[in-house]
PDB file of C-alpha atoms in Angstrom:
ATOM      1  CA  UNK P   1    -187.709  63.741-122.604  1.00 64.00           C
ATOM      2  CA  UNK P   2    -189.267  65.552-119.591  1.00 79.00           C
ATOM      3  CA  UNK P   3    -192.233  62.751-119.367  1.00 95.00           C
ATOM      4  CA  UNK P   4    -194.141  64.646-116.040  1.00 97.00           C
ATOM      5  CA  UNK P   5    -193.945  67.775-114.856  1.00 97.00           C
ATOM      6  CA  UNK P   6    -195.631  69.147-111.709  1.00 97.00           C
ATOM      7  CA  UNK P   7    -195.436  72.357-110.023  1.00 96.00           C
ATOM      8  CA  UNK P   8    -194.785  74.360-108.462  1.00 97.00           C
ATOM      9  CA  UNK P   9    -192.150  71.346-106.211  1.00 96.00           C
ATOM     10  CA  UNK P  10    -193.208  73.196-102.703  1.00 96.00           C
ATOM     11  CA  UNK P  11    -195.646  75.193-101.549  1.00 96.00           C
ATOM     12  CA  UNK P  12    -196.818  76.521 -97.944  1.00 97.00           C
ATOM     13  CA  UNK P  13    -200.521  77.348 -97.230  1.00 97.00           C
ATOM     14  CA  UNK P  14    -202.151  79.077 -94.409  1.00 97.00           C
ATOM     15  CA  UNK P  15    -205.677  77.537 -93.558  1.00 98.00           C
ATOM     16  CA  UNK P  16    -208.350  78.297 -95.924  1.00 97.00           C
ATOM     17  CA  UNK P  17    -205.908  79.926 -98.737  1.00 97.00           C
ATOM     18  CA  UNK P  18    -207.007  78.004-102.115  1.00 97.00           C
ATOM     19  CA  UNK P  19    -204.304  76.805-104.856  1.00 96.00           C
ATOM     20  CA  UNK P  20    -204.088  75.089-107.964  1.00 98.00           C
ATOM     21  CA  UNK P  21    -200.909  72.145-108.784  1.00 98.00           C
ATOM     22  CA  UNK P  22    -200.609  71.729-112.416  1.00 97.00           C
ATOM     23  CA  UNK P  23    -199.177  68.815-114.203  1.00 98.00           C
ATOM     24  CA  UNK P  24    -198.417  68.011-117.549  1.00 98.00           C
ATOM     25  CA  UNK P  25    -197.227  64.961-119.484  1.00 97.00           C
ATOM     26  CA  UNK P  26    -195.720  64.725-123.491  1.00 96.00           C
ATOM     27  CA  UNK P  27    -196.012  60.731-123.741  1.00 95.00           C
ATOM     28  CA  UNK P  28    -199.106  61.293-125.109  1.00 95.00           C
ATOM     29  CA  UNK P  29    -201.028  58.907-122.454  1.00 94.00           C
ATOM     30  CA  UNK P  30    -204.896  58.899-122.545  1.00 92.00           C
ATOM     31  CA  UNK P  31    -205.318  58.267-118.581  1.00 92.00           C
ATOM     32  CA  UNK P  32    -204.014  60.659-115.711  1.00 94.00           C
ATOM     33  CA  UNK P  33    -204.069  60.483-112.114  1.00 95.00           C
ATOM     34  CA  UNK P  34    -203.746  62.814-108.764  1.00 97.00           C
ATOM     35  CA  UNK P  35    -202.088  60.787-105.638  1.00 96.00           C
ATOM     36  CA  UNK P  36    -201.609  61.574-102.092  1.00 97.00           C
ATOM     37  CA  UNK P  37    -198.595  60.160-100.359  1.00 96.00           C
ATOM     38  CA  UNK P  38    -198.160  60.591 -96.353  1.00 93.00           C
ATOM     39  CA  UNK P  39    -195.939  58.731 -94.059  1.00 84.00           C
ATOM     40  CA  UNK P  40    -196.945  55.062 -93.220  1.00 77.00           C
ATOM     41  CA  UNK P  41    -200.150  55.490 -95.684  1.00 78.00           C
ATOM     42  CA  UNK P  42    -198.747  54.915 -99.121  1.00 84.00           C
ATOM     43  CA  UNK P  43    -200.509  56.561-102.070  1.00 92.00           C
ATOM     44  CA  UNK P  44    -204.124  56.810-102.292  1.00 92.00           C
ATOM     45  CA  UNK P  45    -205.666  57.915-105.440  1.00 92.00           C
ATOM     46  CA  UNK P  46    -207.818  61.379-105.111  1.00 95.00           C
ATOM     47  CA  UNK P  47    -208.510  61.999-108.640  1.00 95.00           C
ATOM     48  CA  UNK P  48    -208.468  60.381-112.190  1.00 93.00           C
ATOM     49  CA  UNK P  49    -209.039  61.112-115.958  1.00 93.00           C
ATOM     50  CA  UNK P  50    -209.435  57.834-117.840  1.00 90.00           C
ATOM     51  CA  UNK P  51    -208.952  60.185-120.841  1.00 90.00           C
ATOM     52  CA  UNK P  52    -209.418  63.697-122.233  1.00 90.00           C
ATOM     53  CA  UNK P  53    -213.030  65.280-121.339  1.00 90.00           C
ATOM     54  CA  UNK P  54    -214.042  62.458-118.132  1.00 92.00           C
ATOM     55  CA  UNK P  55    -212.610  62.699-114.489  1.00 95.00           C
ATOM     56  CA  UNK P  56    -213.635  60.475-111.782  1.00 93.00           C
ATOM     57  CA  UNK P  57    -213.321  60.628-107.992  1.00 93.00           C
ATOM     58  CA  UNK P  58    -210.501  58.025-106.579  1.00 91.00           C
ATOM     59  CA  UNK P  59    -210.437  57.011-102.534  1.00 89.00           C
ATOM     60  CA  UNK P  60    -209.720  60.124-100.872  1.00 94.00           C
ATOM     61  CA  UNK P  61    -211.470  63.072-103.271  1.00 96.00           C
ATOM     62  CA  UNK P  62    -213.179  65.523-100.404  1.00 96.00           C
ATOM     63  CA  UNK P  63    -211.844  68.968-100.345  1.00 96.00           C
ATOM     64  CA  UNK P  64    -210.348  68.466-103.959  1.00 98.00           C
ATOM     65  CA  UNK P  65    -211.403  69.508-107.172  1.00 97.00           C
ATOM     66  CA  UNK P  66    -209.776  68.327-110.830  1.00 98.00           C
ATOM     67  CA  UNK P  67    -209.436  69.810-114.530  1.00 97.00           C
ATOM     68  CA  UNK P  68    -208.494  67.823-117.181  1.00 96.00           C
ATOM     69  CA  UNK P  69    -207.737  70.749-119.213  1.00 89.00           C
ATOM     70  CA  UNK P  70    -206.320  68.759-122.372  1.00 95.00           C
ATOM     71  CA  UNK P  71    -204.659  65.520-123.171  1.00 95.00           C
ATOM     72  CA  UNK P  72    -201.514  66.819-121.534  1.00 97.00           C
ATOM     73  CA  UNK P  73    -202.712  68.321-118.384  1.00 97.00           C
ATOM     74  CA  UNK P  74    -204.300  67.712-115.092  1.00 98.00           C
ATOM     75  CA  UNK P  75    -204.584  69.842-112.520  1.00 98.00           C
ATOM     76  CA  UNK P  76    -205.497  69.516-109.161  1.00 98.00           C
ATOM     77  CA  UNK P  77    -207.045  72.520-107.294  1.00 98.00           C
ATOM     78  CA  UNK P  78    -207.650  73.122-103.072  1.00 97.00           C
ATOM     79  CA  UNK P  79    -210.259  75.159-102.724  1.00 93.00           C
ATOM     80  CA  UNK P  80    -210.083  75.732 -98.826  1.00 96.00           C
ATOM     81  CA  UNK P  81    -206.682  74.402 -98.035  1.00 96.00           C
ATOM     82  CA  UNK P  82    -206.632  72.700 -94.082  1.00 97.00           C
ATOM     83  CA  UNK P  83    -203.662  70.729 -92.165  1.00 97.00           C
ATOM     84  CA  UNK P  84    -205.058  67.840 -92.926  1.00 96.00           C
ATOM     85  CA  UNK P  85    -204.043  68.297 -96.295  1.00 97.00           C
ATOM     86  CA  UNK P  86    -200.458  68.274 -96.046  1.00 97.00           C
ATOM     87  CA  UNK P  87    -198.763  66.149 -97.802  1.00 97.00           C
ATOM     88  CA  UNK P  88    -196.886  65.187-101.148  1.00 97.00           C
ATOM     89  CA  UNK P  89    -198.886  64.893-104.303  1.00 98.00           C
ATOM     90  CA  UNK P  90    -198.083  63.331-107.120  1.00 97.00           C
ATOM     91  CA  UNK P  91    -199.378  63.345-110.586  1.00 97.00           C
ATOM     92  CA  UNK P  92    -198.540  60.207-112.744  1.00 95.00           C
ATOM     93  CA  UNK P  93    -199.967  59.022-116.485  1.00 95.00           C
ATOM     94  CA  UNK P  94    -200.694  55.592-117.739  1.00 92.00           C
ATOM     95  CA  UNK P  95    -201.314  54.518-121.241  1.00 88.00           C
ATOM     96  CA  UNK P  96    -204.534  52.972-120.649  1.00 77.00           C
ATOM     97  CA  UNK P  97    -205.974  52.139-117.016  1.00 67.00           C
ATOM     98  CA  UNK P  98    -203.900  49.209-116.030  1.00 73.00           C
ATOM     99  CA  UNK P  99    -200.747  49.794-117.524  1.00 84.00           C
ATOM    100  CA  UNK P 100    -197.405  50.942-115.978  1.00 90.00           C
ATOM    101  CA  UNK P 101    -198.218  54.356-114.070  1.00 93.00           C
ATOM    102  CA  UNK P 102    -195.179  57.297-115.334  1.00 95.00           C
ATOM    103  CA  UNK P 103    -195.030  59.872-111.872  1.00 96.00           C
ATOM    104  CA  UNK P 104    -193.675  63.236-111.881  1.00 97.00           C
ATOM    105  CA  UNK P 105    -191.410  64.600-108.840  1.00 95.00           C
ATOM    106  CA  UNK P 106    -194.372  65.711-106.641  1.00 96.00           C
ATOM    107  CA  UNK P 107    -195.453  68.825-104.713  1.00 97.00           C
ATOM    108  CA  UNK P 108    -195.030  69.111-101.271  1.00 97.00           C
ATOM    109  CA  UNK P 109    -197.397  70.961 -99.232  1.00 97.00           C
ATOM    110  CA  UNK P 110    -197.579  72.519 -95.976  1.00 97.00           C
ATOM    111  CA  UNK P 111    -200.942  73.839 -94.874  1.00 97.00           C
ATOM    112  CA  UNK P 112    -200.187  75.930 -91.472  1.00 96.00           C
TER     113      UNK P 112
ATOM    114  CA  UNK T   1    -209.582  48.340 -98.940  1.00 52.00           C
ATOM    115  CA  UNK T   2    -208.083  46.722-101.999  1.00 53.00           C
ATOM    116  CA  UNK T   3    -204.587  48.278-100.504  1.00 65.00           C
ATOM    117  CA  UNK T   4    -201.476  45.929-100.362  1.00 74.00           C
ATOM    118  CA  UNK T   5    -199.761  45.312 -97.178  1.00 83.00           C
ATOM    119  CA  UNK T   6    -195.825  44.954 -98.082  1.00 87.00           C
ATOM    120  CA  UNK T   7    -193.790  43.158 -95.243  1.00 88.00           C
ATOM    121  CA  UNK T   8    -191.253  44.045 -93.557  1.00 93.00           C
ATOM    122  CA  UNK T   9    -192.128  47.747 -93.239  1.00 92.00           C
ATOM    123  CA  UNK T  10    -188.006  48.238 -93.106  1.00 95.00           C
ATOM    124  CA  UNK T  11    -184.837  46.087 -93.959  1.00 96.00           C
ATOM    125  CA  UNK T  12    -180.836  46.855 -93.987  1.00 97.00           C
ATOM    126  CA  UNK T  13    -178.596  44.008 -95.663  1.00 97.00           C
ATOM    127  CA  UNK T  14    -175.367  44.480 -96.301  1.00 97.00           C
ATOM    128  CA  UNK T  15    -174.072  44.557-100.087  1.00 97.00           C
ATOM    129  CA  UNK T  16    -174.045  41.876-102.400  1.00 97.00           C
ATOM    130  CA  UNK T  17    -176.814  40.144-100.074  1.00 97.00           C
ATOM    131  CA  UNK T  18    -180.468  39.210-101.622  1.00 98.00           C
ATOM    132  CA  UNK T  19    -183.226  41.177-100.664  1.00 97.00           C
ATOM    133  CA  UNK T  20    -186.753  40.253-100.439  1.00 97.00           C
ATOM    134  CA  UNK T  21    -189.637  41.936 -99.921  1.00 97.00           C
ATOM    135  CA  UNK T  22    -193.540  40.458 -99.996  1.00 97.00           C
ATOM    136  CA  UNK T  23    -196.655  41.874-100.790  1.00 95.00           C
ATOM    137  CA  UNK T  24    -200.353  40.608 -99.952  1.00 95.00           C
ATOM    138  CA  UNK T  25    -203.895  41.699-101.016  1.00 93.00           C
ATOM    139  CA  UNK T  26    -207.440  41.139-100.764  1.00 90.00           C
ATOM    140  CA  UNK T  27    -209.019  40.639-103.692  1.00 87.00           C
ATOM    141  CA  UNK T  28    -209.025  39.244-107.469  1.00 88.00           C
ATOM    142  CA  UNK T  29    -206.061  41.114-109.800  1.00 89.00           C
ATOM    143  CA  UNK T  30    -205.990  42.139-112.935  1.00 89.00           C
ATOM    144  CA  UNK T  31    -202.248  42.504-112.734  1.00 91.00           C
ATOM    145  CA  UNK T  32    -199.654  43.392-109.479  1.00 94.00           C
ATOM    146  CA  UNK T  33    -196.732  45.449-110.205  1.00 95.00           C
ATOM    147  CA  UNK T  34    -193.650  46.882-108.433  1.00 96.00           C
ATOM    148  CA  UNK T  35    -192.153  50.521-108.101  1.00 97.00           C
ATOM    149  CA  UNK T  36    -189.389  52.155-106.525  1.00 97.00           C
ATOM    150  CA  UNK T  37    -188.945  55.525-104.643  1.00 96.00           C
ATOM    151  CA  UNK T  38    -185.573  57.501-104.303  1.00 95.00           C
ATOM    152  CA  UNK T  39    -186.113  60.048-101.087  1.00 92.00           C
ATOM    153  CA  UNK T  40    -187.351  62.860-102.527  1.00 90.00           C
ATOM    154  CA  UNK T  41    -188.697  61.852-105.897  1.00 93.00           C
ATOM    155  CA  UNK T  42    -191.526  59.924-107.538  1.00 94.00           C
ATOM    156  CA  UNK T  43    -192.102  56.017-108.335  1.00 96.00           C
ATOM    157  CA  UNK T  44    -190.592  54.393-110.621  1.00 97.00           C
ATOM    158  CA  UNK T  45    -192.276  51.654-112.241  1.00 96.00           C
ATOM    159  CA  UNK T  46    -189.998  47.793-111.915  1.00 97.00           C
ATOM    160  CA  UNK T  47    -192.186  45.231-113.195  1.00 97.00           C
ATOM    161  CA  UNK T  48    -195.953  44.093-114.159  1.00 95.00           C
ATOM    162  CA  UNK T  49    -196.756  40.633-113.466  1.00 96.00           C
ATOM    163  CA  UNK T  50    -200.118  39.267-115.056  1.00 93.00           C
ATOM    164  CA  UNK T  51    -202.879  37.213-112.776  1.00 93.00           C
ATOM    165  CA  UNK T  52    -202.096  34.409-115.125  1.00 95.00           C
ATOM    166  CA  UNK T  53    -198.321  34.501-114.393  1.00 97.00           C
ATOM    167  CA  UNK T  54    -196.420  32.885-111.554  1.00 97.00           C
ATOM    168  CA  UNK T  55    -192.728  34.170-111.844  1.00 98.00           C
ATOM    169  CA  UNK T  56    -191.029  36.951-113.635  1.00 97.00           C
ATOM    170  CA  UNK T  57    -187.469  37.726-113.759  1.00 96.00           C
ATOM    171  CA  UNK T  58    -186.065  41.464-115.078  1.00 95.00           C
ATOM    172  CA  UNK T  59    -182.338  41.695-114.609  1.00 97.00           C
ATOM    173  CA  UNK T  60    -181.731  41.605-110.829  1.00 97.00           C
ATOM    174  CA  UNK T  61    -184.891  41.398-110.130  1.00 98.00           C
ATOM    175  CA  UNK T  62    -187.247  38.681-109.568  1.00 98.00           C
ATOM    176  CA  UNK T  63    -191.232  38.654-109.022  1.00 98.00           C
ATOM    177  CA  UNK T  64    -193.285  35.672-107.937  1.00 98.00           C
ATOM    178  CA  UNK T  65    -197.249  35.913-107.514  1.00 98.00           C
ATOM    179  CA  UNK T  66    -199.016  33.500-105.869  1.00 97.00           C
ATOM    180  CA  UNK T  67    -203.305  34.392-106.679  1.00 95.00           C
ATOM    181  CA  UNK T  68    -204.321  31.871-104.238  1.00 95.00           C
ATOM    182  CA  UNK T  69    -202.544  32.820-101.196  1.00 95.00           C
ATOM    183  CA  UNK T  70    -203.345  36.802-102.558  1.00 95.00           C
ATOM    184  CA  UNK T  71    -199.588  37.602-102.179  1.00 96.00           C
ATOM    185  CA  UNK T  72    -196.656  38.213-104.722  1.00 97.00           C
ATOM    186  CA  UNK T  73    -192.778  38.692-103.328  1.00 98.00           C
ATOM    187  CA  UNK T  74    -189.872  40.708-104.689  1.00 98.00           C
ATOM    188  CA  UNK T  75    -186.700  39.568-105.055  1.00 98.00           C
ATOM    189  CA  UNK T  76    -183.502  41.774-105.595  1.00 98.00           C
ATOM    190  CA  UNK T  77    -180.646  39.531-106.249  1.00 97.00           C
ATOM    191  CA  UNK T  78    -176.700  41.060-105.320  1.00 97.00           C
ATOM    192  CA  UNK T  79    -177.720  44.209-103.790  1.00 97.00           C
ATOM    193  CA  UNK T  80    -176.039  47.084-104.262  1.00 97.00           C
ATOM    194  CA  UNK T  81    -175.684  50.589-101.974  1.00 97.00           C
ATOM    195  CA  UNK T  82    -177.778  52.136-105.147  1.00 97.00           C
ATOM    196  CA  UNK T  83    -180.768  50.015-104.543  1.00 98.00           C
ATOM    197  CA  UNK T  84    -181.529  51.614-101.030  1.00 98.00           C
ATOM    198  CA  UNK T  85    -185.195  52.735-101.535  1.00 97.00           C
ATOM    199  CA  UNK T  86    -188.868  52.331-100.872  1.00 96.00           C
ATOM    200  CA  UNK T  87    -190.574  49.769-103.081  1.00 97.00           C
ATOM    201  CA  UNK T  88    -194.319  49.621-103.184  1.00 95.00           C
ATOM    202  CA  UNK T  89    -196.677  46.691-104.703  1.00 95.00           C
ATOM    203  CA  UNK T  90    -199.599  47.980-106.319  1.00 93.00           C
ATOM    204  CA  UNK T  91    -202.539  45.903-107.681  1.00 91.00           C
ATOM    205  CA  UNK T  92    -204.526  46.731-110.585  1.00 87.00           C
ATOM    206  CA  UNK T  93    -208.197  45.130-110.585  1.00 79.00           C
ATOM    207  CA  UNK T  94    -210.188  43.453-112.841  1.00 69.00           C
ATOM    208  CA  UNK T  95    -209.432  44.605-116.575  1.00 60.00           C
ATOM    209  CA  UNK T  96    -210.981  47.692-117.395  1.00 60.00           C
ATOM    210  CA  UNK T  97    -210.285  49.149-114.114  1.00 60.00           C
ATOM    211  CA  UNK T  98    -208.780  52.674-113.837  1.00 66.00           C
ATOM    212  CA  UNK T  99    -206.499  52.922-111.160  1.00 74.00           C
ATOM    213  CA  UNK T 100    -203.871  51.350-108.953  1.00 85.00           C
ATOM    214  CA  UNK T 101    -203.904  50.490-105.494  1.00 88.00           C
ATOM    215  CA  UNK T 102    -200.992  51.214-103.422  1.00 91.00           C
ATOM    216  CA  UNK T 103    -199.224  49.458-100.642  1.00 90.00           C
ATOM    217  CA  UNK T 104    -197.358  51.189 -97.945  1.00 90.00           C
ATOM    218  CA  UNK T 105    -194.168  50.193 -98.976  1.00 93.00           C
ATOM    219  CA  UNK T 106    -190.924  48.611 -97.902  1.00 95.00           C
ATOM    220  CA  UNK T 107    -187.650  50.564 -96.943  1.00 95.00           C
ATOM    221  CA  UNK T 108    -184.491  48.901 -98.100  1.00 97.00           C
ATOM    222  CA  UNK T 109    -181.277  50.232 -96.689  1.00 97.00           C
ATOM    223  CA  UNK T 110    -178.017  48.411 -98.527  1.00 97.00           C
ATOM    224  CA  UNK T 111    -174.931  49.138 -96.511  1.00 97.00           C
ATOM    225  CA  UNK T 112    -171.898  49.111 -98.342  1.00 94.00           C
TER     226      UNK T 112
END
């Protein structure tokens, strides 16, 4: 009963190192989604898959790039990590758009 | 932004107290719903109320929406120590939409 997974749970970066945060779900949901959280911000959305084979750009996509690699997994990769990217990220899955989102434990980054 | 604005940003009650938190937003809904953080992990998912719903009630908690003022409130009824946590609104737009957008959340401290 895992529901979803991300890792790796922490991760430091020095400026301009690249990295990939995986995430995985078994409730078989269609839709998928990548979220930023920082202090006094919220979450903003910086990727989604609607379902397997389409991904779409959220509020806050530049300097991110996303794989739906199957029904079960969406990744989220930094090609050309900066400070500005620190944060936690969190990966979450939804039946269909609307519906309750399920998060996983997030990653949080430090990009020095 | 479609983002939510929750209000307060923080509040401490002591236990057994009621606790309530609001949430407004700027445009049409699809649906609103409720989540809770823990420190250190990811949201939890409370309730989903419907634009064509005015109150909803799951155990302790209670959530009213209120489409033409653009605002829906949260009600946690006896509070215990184990409800200190962030809780964040987030509205869902017009069906068919794809993703949720956040507010910045509430912080709920229950002193025992």
């Amino acid at each position: 009963n895992a529901g979803v997974t991300q890792t790796p749970k922490f991760q430091v970066l020095k400026t301009g190192q690249s990295m990939t945060l995986q995430c995985a779900q078994d409730m078989n949901h269609n839709s998928m989604y990548w979220y930023r959280q920082d202090p006094g911000m919220g979450l903003r959305l910086i990727y989604y898959s609607a379902s397997e084979g389409t991904t779409d750009k959220g509020e806050v996509p530049n300097g991110y790039n996303v794989s739906r690699l199957n029904k079960r997994e969406f990744s989220l990769r930094l090609e050309s990590a900066a400070p500005s990217q620190t944060s936690v990220y969190f990966c979450a899955s939804s039946d269909v758009g609307t519906s309750p989102l399920h998060f996983g434990n997030g990653t949080r980054l430090t990009v020095t | 932004s479609q983002q939510g604005e929750e209000d307060p940003q923080a509040l401490s009650i002591q236990e057994g107290e009621n606790a309530t938190m609001n949430c407004s937003y700027k445009t049409s809904i699809n649906n609103l719903q409720w989540y809770r953080q823990n420190s250190g992990r990811g949201l939890v998912h409370l309730i989903l109320i419907r634009s064509n719903e005015r109150e909803k009630h799951s155990g302790r908690l209670r959530v009213t929406l209120d489409t033409s003022k653009k605002s829906s409130s949260l009600l946690i009824t006896a509070s215990r120590a184990a409800d200190t946590a962030s809780y964040f609104c987030a509205t869902a737009l017009l069906a068919g939409a794809n993703n949720l957008f956040f507010g910045t959340g509430t912080r709920l401290t229950v002193i025992p």
